[in-house]
Short mmCIF file of C-alpha atoms and ligand atoms in Angstrom, two decimals:
data_model
loop_
_atom_site.label_atom_id
_atom_site.label_comp_id
_atom_site.label_asym_id
_atom_site.label_seq_id
_atom_site.Cartn_x
_atom_site.Cartn_y
_atom_site.Cartn_z
CA MET A 1 10.38 2.91 9.38
CA ASP A 2 12.46 2.81 12.54
CA GLY A 3 16.14 3.31 13.24
CA ASN A 4 16.92 6.54 11.41
CA GLY A 5 18.37 8.23 14.50
CA ARG A 6 20.64 5.29 15.36
CA TRP A 7 21.78 4.98 11.75
CA ALA A 8 22.81 8.66 11.81
CA LYS A 9 24.48 8.40 15.22
CA GLN A 10 26.60 5.45 14.06
CA ARG A 11 27.96 7.72 11.34
CA GLY A 12 28.44 10.81 13.48
CA LEU A 13 25.59 12.55 11.64
CA LYS A 14 22.58 14.47 12.90
CA ARG A 15 19.37 12.50 13.48
CA THR A 16 17.71 14.48 10.71
CA GLU A 17 20.26 13.13 8.23
CA GLY A 18 19.03 9.67 9.15
CA HIS A 19 15.49 10.71 8.21
CA ALA A 20 16.78 12.09 4.90
CA ALA A 21 18.56 8.78 4.20
CA GLY A 22 15.28 6.95 4.84
CA GLU A 23 13.81 8.36 1.64
CA HIS A 24 15.97 6.16 -0.56
CA ALA A 25 15.06 3.14 1.57
CA LEU A 26 11.37 3.88 1.12
CA PHE A 27 11.51 4.36 -2.63
CA ASP A 28 13.69 1.30 -3.22
CA THR A 29 11.21 -0.73 -1.17
CA VAL A 30 8.24 0.72 -3.07
CA GLU A 31 9.92 -0.16 -6.40
CA GLY A 32 10.52 -3.71 -5.17
CA ALA A 33 6.93 -3.96 -3.95
CA LEU A 34 5.69 -2.83 -7.37
CA ASP A 35 7.95 -5.37 -9.12
CA ILE A 36 6.43 -8.27 -7.18
CA GLY A 37 2.87 -7.00 -7.52
CA LEU A 38 2.21 -6.04 -3.92
CA GLU A 39 -1.07 -4.14 -3.95
CA TRP A 40 -1.12 -2.70 -0.45
CA MET A 41 1.74 -1.26 1.54
CA THR A 42 1.52 0.96 4.59
CA VAL A 43 4.40 2.75 6.26
CA TYR A 44 4.54 4.30 9.71
CA ALA A 45 5.92 7.79 9.08
CA PHE A 46 4.93 9.79 12.17
CA SER A 47 3.07 8.70 15.27
CA THR A 48 0.80 10.64 17.60
CA GLU A 49 3.61 10.19 20.15
CA ASN A 50 6.34 11.62 17.90
CA TRP A 51 5.22 15.16 18.81
CA ARG A 52 7.21 14.60 22.03
CA ARG A 53 10.46 14.89 20.07
CA PRO A 54 12.56 18.08 20.09
CA VAL A 55 10.81 20.89 18.19
CA ASP A 56 13.62 21.10 15.63
CA GLU A 57 13.27 17.43 14.73
CA VAL A 58 9.48 17.70 14.51
CA ARG A 59 9.79 20.78 12.30
CA TYR A 60 12.31 18.98 10.11
CA LEU A 61 10.00 16.00 9.69
CA MET A 62 7.02 18.20 8.74
CA ASN A 63 9.05 20.07 6.11
CA PHE A 64 10.68 16.86 4.91
CA ASN A 65 7.35 15.12 4.34
CA GLU A 66 5.86 18.15 2.62
CA ASN A 67 8.86 18.41 0.36
CA LEU A 68 9.01 14.67 -0.35
CA LEU A 69 5.38 14.61 -1.48
CA LEU A 70 5.98 17.53 -3.79
CA ARG A 71 9.11 15.97 -5.32
CA ARG A 72 7.86 12.39 -5.57
CA ARG A 73 4.15 12.47 -6.23
CA ASP A 74 4.45 12.60 -10.03
CA GLU A 75 6.69 9.52 -10.22
CA LEU A 76 4.39 7.65 -7.82
CA HIS A 77 1.46 8.67 -10.01
CA GLU A 78 3.23 7.45 -13.17
CA ARG A 79 3.89 4.10 -11.49
CA GLY A 80 0.16 3.70 -10.77
CA VAL A 81 0.49 4.22 -7.04
CA ARG A 82 -2.47 5.54 -5.08
CA VAL A 83 -1.10 7.63 -2.22
CA ARG A 84 -3.19 7.79 0.92
CA PHE A 85 -2.86 8.97 4.49
CA ILE A 86 -4.26 7.60 7.70
CA GLY A 87 -4.06 9.53 10.94
CA ARG A 88 -5.44 12.70 12.45
CA ARG A 89 -5.37 15.44 9.85
CA GLY A 90 -5.94 18.37 12.13
CA GLY A 91 -4.16 19.29 15.32
CA ARG A 92 -0.56 20.31 14.89
CA VAL A 93 -0.02 19.15 11.30
CA PRO A 94 1.00 22.32 9.42
CA GLY A 95 -1.48 23.60 6.84
CA ARG A 96 1.08 23.40 4.02
CA LEU A 97 1.72 19.73 4.67
CA ARG A 98 -2.02 19.07 4.92
CA ARG A 99 -2.43 20.62 1.48
CA GLN A 100 0.36 18.46 0.00
CA ILE A 101 -1.33 15.41 1.49
CA SER A 102 -4.70 16.27 -0.07
CA ASP A 103 -3.08 17.15 -3.40
CA ALA A 104 -1.14 13.85 -3.57
CA GLU A 105 -4.27 11.90 -2.64
CA GLU A 106 -6.35 13.75 -5.21
CA LEU A 107 -3.78 13.33 -8.00
CA THR A 108 -3.42 9.59 -7.46
CA ARG A 109 -6.88 8.57 -6.31
CA ARG A 110 -7.79 6.58 -9.41
CA ASN A 111 -4.57 4.51 -9.38
CA ARG A 112 -4.86 0.86 -8.39
CA THR A 113 -1.49 -0.78 -9.12
CA MET A 114 -0.59 -0.26 -5.48
CA THR A 115 -2.04 1.67 -2.57
CA LEU A 116 0.78 3.23 -0.56
CA THR A 117 -0.60 4.46 2.74
CA PHE A 118 1.36 6.78 4.99
CA ALA A 119 0.43 6.51 8.64
CA PHE A 120 1.07 10.09 9.66
CA ASN A 121 0.07 11.67 12.95
CA TYR A 122 -1.26 8.16 13.38
CA GLY A 123 -1.90 6.21 16.57
CA GLY A 124 -3.74 2.91 16.81
CA ARG A 125 -5.49 4.01 19.98
CA ALA A 126 -6.42 7.38 18.47
CA GLU A 127 -7.90 5.52 15.49
CA LEU A 128 -10.02 3.35 17.80
CA VAL A 129 -11.06 6.40 19.85
CA ASP A 130 -12.11 8.16 16.63
CA ALA A 131 -14.05 5.05 15.56
CA ALA A 132 -15.77 4.90 18.97
CA ARG A 133 -16.76 8.56 18.64
CA ALA A 134 -18.21 8.02 15.17
CA ILE A 135 -20.15 4.97 16.37
CA GLY A 136 -21.38 6.99 19.37
CA HIS A 137 -22.73 9.62 17.01
CA GLU A 138 -24.54 6.96 14.96
CA VAL A 139 -26.13 5.64 18.13
CA ALA A 140 -27.06 9.12 19.36
CA ALA A 141 -28.65 9.91 15.99
CA GLY A 142 -30.80 6.79 16.29
CA ARG A 143 -29.19 5.14 13.25
CA LEU A 144 -27.64 2.27 15.22
CA VAL A 145 -28.64 0.31 18.32
CA PRO A 146 -25.72 -0.66 20.60
CA ASP A 147 -26.53 -4.38 20.48
CA LYS A 148 -26.00 -4.31 16.71
CA ILE A 149 -22.38 -3.17 17.07
CA THR A 150 -20.08 -5.87 15.67
CA ASP A 151 -16.50 -6.23 14.39
CA ARG A 152 -17.74 -4.84 11.10
CA THR A 153 -19.13 -1.70 12.73
CA VAL A 154 -15.70 -0.95 14.14
CA ALA A 155 -13.92 -1.90 10.91
CA ARG A 156 -16.03 0.40 8.75
CA ASN A 157 -15.25 3.32 11.07
CA LEU A 158 -11.46 3.00 10.81
CA TYR A 159 -9.45 5.55 8.81
CA ALA A 160 -9.23 3.33 5.70
CA PRO A 161 -12.27 1.01 5.84
CA ASP A 162 -11.49 -0.50 2.43
CA MET A 163 -7.92 -1.46 3.36
CA PRO A 164 -7.56 -5.22 3.85
CA ASP A 165 -6.04 -6.31 7.16
CA PRO A 166 -2.26 -6.57 6.74
CA ASP A 167 -0.87 -10.09 6.25
CA LEU A 168 2.63 -9.09 7.23
CA LEU A 169 4.19 -6.51 9.53
CA VAL A 170 7.91 -5.78 9.21
CA ARG A 171 9.51 -3.95 12.12
CA THR A 172 13.01 -2.63 11.53
CA SER A 173 15.87 -1.67 13.88
CA GLY A 174 15.80 -4.61 16.27
CA GLU A 175 12.82 -3.45 18.35
CA PHE A 176 10.17 -5.96 19.37
CA ARG A 177 7.16 -3.70 19.75
CA ILE A 178 3.98 -2.73 17.93
CA SER A 179 4.29 0.89 19.14
CA ASN A 180 0.62 1.78 18.72
CA TYR A 181 0.56 0.78 15.04
CA LEU A 182 -2.62 -0.54 13.33
CA LEU A 183 -3.76 -2.14 16.59
CA TRP A 184 -7.08 -3.39 15.24
CA GLU A 185 -5.87 -4.27 11.76
CA LEU A 186 -2.85 -6.34 12.85
CA ALA A 187 -4.96 -8.84 14.82
CA TYR A 188 -3.83 -11.80 12.68
CA ALA A 189 -0.79 -10.37 10.92
CA GLU A 190 2.46 -12.31 10.79
CA LEU A 191 5.21 -10.31 12.49
CA VAL A 192 8.75 -10.21 11.13
CA PHE A 193 11.50 -8.40 12.99
CA THR A 194 14.81 -7.35 11.51
CA ASP A 195 17.89 -5.65 12.95
CA VAL A 196 18.30 -3.60 9.77
CA LEU A 197 18.01 0.13 10.48
CA TRP A 198 15.48 1.81 8.21
CA PRO A 199 17.96 3.82 6.08
CA ASP A 200 19.70 0.53 5.18
CA PHE A 201 16.45 -1.22 4.26
CA ARG A 202 16.15 -2.24 0.60
CA ARG A 203 13.73 -4.25 -1.54
CA GLU A 204 15.77 -7.43 -0.79
CA HIS A 205 14.90 -7.06 2.90
CA LEU A 206 11.22 -6.87 1.99
CA PHE A 207 11.55 -9.97 -0.18
CA GLU A 208 13.31 -11.83 2.66
CA ALA A 209 10.50 -10.86 5.06
CA ILE A 210 7.95 -12.16 2.55
CA ARG A 211 9.85 -15.46 2.24
CA GLU A 212 9.77 -15.71 6.04
CA TYR A 213 6.02 -15.02 5.89
CA GLN A 214 5.58 -17.79 3.32
CA ARG A 215 7.16 -20.30 5.73
CA ARG A 216 4.60 -19.49 8.43
CA GLU A 217 1.45 -21.49 8.93
CA ARG A 218 -1.61 -19.29 9.42
CA ARG A 219 -4.56 -20.79 11.22
CA PHE A 220 -6.59 -17.72 12.28
CA GLY A 221 -7.51 -19.40 15.57
CA ALA A 222 -8.61 -22.66 13.96
CA VAL A 223 -6.73 -25.99 13.76
CA ASP A 224 -4.98 -27.16 10.58
CA GLY A 225 -7.27 -28.69 8.01
C1 IPE B 1 12.09 6.51 12.70
O1 IPE B 1 13.42 6.60 13.11
C2 IPE B 1 11.59 7.78 12.06
C3 IPE B 1 10.44 8.43 12.73
C4 IPE B 1 9.83 8.01 13.79
C5 IPE B 1 9.98 9.67 12.12
P1 IPE B 1 13.75 7.10 14.57
O2 IPE B 1 13.89 8.59 14.53
O3 IPE B 1 12.76 6.57 15.54
O4 IPE B 1 15.18 6.44 14.83
P2 IPE B 1 15.74 5.87 16.20
O5 IPE B 1 14.72 4.91 16.76
O6 IPE B 1 15.99 7.03 17.11
O7 IPE B 1 17.02 5.16 15.80
MG1 MG B 2 12.64 4.96 16.80
#
């Protein structure tokens, strides 16, 4: 969900007002995703690198996310959305936000219409480091021999082992980067880039990205059949 700061700057607003405007973009997109029957959607809300931002902006984002979960979790629940989080829970994430995260996950955990995953305090490298540590512990405990480590060993040690690999990645705001997002999971994803800044993103932009996806030919390393 990139481009909030530039969106605000273009309007002579504070960066934080760009983040606030991103909420409508997110919920319009979620509604659109529900309408077309999308079962999995993951959004990059805060990266392990975003801690480098000014303290005021970081504080704003922590409060904003806490508050958003509190205000929105019931409507997500009513719409059959399972809310989940991937990322490092501990560290600098404030306790109050951590509690809102657990509460929203707990409230919605039986829902299956759509799984909406927030990547928060998330980094693709951190996720792989955490997986490597968990695998190391299995080896040390004598439950796994190193030669038996496969793709599946890594995959089952990711933050959301049951999440299917994404088919489509949409990157907003005219940047052409992965920025440490779902590094393992995106191995065969189709990438769609748009100049739209996140606060201007609407369900129609998601639909357009999906139409673009449908025009692609996916071969997964093989040749066409
Ligand atoms: C994305 O918008 C929101 C977060 C990373 C929390 P940015 O804040 O990165 O907006 P730009 O890239 O400065 O325009
Ligand atoms: Mg940015």
